[in-house]
Coordinates of C-alpha atoms in Angstrom, one line a residue:
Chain U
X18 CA -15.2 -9.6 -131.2
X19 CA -14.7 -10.1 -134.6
X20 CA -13.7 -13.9 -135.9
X21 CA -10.8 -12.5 -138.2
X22 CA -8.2 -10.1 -136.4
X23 CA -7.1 -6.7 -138.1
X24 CA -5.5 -4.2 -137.1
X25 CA -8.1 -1.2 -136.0
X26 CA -6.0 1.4 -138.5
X27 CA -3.1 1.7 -140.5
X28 CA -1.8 5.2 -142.3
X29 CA 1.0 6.2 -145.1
X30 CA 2.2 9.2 -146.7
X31 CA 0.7 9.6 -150.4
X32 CA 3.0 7.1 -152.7
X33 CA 4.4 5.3 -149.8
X34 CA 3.1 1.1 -149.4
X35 CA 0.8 0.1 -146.8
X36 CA -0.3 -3.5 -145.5
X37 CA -3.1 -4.5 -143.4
X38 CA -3.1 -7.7 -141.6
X39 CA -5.7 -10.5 -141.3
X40 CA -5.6 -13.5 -139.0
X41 CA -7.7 -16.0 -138.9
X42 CA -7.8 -20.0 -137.1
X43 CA -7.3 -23.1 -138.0
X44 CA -11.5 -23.2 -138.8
X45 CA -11.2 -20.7 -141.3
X46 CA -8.1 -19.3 -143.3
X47 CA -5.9 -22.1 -141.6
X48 CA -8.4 -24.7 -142.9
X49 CA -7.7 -23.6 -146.1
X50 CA -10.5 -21.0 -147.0
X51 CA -10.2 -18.3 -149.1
X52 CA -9.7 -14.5 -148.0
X53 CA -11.2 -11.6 -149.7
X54 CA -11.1 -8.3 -148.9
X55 CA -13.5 -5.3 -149.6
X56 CA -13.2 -1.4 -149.5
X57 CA -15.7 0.8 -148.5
X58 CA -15.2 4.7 -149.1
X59 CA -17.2 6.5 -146.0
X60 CA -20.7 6.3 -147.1
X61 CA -21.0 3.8 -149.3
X62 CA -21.8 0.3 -149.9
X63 CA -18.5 -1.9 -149.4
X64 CA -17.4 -3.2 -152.9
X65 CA -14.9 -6.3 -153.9
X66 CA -10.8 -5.3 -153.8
X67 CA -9.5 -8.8 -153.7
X68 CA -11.1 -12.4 -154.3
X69 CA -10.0 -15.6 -153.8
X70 CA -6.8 -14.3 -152.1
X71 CA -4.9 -13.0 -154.4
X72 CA -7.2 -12.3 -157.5
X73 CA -8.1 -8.0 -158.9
X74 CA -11.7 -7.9 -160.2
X75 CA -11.7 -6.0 -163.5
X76 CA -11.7 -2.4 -162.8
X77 CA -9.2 -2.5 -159.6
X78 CA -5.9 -1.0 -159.9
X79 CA -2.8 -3.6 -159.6
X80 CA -1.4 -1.1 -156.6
X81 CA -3.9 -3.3 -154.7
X82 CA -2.3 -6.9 -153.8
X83 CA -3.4 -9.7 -151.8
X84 CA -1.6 -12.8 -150.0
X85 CA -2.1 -15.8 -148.2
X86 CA -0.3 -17.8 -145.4
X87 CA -0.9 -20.3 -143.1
X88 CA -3.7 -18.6 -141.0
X89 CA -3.1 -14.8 -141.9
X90 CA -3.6 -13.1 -144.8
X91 CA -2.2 -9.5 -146.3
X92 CA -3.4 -6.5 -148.5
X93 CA -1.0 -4.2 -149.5
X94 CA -1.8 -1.1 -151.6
X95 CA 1.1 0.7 -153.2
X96 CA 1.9 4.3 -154.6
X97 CA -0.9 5.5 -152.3
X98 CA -3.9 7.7 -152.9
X99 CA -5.8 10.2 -151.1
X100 CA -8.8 8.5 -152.9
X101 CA -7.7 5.1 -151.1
X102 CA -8.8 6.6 -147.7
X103 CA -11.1 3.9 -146.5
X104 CA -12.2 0.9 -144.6
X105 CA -10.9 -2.3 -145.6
X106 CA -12.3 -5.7 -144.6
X107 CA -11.0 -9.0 -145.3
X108 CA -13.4 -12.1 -144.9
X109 CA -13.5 -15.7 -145.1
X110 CA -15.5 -18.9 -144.4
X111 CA -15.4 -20.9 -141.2
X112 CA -16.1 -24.4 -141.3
X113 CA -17.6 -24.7 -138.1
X114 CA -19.9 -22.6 -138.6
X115 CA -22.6 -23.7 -141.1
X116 CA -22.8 -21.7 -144.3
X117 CA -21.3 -18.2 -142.6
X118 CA -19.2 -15.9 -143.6
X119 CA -16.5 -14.6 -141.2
X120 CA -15.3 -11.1 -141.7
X121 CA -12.5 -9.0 -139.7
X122 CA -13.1 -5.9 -137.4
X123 CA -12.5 -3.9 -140.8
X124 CA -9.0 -1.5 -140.9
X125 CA -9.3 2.2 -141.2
X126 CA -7.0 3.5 -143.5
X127 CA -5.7 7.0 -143.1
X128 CA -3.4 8.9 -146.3
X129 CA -1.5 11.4 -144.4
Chain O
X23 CA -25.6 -6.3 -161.6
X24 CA -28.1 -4.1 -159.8
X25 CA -29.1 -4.7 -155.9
X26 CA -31.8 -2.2 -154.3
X27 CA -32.5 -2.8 -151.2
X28 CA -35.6 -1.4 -149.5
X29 CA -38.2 -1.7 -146.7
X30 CA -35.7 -0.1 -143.9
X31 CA -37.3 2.1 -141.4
X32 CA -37.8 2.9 -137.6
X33 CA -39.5 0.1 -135.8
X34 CA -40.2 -0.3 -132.4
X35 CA -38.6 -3.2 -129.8
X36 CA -40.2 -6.3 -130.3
X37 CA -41.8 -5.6 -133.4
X38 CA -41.4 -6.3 -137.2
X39 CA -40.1 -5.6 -140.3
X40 CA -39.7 -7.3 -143.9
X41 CA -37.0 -6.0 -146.3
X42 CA -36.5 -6.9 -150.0
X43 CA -33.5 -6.5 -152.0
X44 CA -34.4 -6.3 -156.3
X45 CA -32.2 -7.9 -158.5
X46 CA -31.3 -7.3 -161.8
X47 CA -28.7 -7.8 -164.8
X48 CA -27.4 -11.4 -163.6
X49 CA -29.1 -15.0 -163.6
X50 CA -30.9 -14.7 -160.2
X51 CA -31.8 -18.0 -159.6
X52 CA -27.8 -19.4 -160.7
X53 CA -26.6 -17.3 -157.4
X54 CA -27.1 -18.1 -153.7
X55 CA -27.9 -14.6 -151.9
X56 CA -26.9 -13.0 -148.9
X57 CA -27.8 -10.5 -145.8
X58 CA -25.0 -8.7 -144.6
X59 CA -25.4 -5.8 -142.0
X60 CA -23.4 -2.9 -140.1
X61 CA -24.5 -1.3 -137.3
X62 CA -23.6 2.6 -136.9
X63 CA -19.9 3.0 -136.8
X64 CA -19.3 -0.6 -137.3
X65 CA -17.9 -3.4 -138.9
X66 CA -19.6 -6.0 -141.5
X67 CA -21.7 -9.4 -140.1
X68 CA -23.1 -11.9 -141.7
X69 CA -26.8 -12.2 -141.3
X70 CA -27.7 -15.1 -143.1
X71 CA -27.9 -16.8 -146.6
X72 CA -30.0 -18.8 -149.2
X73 CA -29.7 -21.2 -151.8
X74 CA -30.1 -20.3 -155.8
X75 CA -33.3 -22.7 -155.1
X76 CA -34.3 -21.1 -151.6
X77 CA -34.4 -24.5 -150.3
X78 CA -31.0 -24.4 -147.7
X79 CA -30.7 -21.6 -145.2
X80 CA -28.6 -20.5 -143.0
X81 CA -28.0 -18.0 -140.2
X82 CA -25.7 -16.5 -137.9
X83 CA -26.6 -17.3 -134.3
X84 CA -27.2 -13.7 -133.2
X85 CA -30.5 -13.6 -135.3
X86 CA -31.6 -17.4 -136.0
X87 CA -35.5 -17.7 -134.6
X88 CA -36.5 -14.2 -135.3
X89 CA -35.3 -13.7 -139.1
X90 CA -36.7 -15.3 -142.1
X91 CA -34.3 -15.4 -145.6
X92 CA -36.6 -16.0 -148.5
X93 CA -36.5 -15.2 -151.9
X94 CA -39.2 -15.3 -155.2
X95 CA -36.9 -16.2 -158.4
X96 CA -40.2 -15.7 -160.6
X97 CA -39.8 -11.8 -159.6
X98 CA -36.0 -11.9 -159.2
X99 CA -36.7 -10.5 -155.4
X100 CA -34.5 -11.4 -152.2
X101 CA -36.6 -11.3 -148.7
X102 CA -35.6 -11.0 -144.9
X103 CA -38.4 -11.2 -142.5
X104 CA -37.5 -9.6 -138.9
X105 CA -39.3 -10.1 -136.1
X106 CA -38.7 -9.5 -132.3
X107 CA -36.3 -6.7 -133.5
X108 CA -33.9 -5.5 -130.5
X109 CA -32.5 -2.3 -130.7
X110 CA -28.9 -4.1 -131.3
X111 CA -30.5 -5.1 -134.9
X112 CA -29.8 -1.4 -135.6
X113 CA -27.8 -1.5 -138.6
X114 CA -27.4 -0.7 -142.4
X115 CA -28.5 -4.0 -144.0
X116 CA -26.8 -4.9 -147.1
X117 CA -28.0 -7.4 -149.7
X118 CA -25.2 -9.4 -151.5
X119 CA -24.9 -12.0 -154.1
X120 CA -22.0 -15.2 -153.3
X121 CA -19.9 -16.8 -155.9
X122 CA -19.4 -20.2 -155.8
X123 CA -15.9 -19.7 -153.8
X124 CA -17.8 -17.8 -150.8
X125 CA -17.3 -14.3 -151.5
X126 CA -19.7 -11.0 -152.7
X127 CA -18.9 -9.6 -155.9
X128 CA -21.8 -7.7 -155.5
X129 CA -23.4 -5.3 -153.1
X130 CA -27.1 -3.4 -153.0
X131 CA -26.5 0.1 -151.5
X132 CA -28.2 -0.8 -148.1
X133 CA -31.3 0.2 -145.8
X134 CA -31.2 1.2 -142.8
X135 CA -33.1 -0.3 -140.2
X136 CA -33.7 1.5 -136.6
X137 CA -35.1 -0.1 -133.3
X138 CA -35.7 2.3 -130.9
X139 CA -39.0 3.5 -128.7

């Protein structure tokens, strides 16, 4: 049982706008923690999508969005691409729980 | 930024294993570093972490007692000592570097790491 809560997949036509969900408690995203989120294409190593909530690193395309609320967080992804078939994670940090990161079940995301 | 991972193998229940992770192209000893793993078909978890200076660490509860996080800034090398390995420590075993605001920019490309008579 993962500490964040996503949903186990999500799917969308090619172009179409797809969101994944991320929920957290009041000892992580609710306590004001950051959400990131990572990719990882089948095989390989998971790589950075999304920091500090909301931020691109250089090199990731501005279809991929990120958001922030309360105890939830969001990644949406529009004008999608077979290439964007992946896993998605979002973690975070929990207070209670010295020095660890928390990460979600991971999303599966299917491009019809 | 460069992370290679290595020292992954099959090991039997109850025995032990060390891995290293090699850094390279960033300030090693500026960055706390991280073990992350993902056991066949699964999601991420946390494994543990260590200061820039290797003098905090922490880990999560399902391996605190048996692994050791280490590192050696002179040779720019990360370190996880397993012992008492259980065949749920099966799992890809990524190392990771943390920015300041808890998060990896970076990952190594993972060993796997099999417990199994």
């Amino acid at each position: 049982q993962s500490v964040l809560t996503q949903p186990p997949s999500v799917s969308g036509a090619p172009g179409q706008r797809v969101t994944i969900s991320c929920t957290g408690s009041s000892s992580n995203i609710g306590a004001g923690s950051d959400v990131h989120w990572y990719q990882q294409l089948p095989g390989t190593a998971p790589k950075l999508l999304i920091y500090r909530n909301s931020n691109r690193p250089s090199g990731v395309p501005d279809r991929f969005s990120g958001s922030k609320s309360g105890t939830s967080a969001s990644l949406a992804i529009t004008g999608l691409q077979a290439e964007d078939e992946a896993d998605y994670y979002c973690q975070s940090y929990d207070i209670s729980l010295s020095g660890s990161w928390v990460f979600g079940g991971g999303t599966k995301l299917t491009v019809l | 930024v460069h992370l290679l991972e290595s020292g992954g193998g099959l090991v039997q229940p109850g025995g032990s294993l060390r891995l290293s992770c090699a850094a390279s192209g960033f300030t090693f000893r500026n960055y706390d570093m991280s073990w992350v793993r993902q056991a066949p078909g699964k999601g991420l978890e946390w494994v543990s972490v260590v200061s820039g200076s290797g003098g905090s660490t922490y880990y999560a509860d399902s391996v605190r007692g048996r692994f050791t996080i280490s590192r050696d800034n002179s040779k720019n090398t990360l370190y996880l000592q397993m012992n008492s390995l259980r065949a749920e420590d099966t799992a890809v075993y990524y190392c990771a570097n943390r920015d300041g605001y808890n998060y990896a920019p970076d990952w190594g490309q993972g060993t796997l790491v099999t417990v199994s008579s």
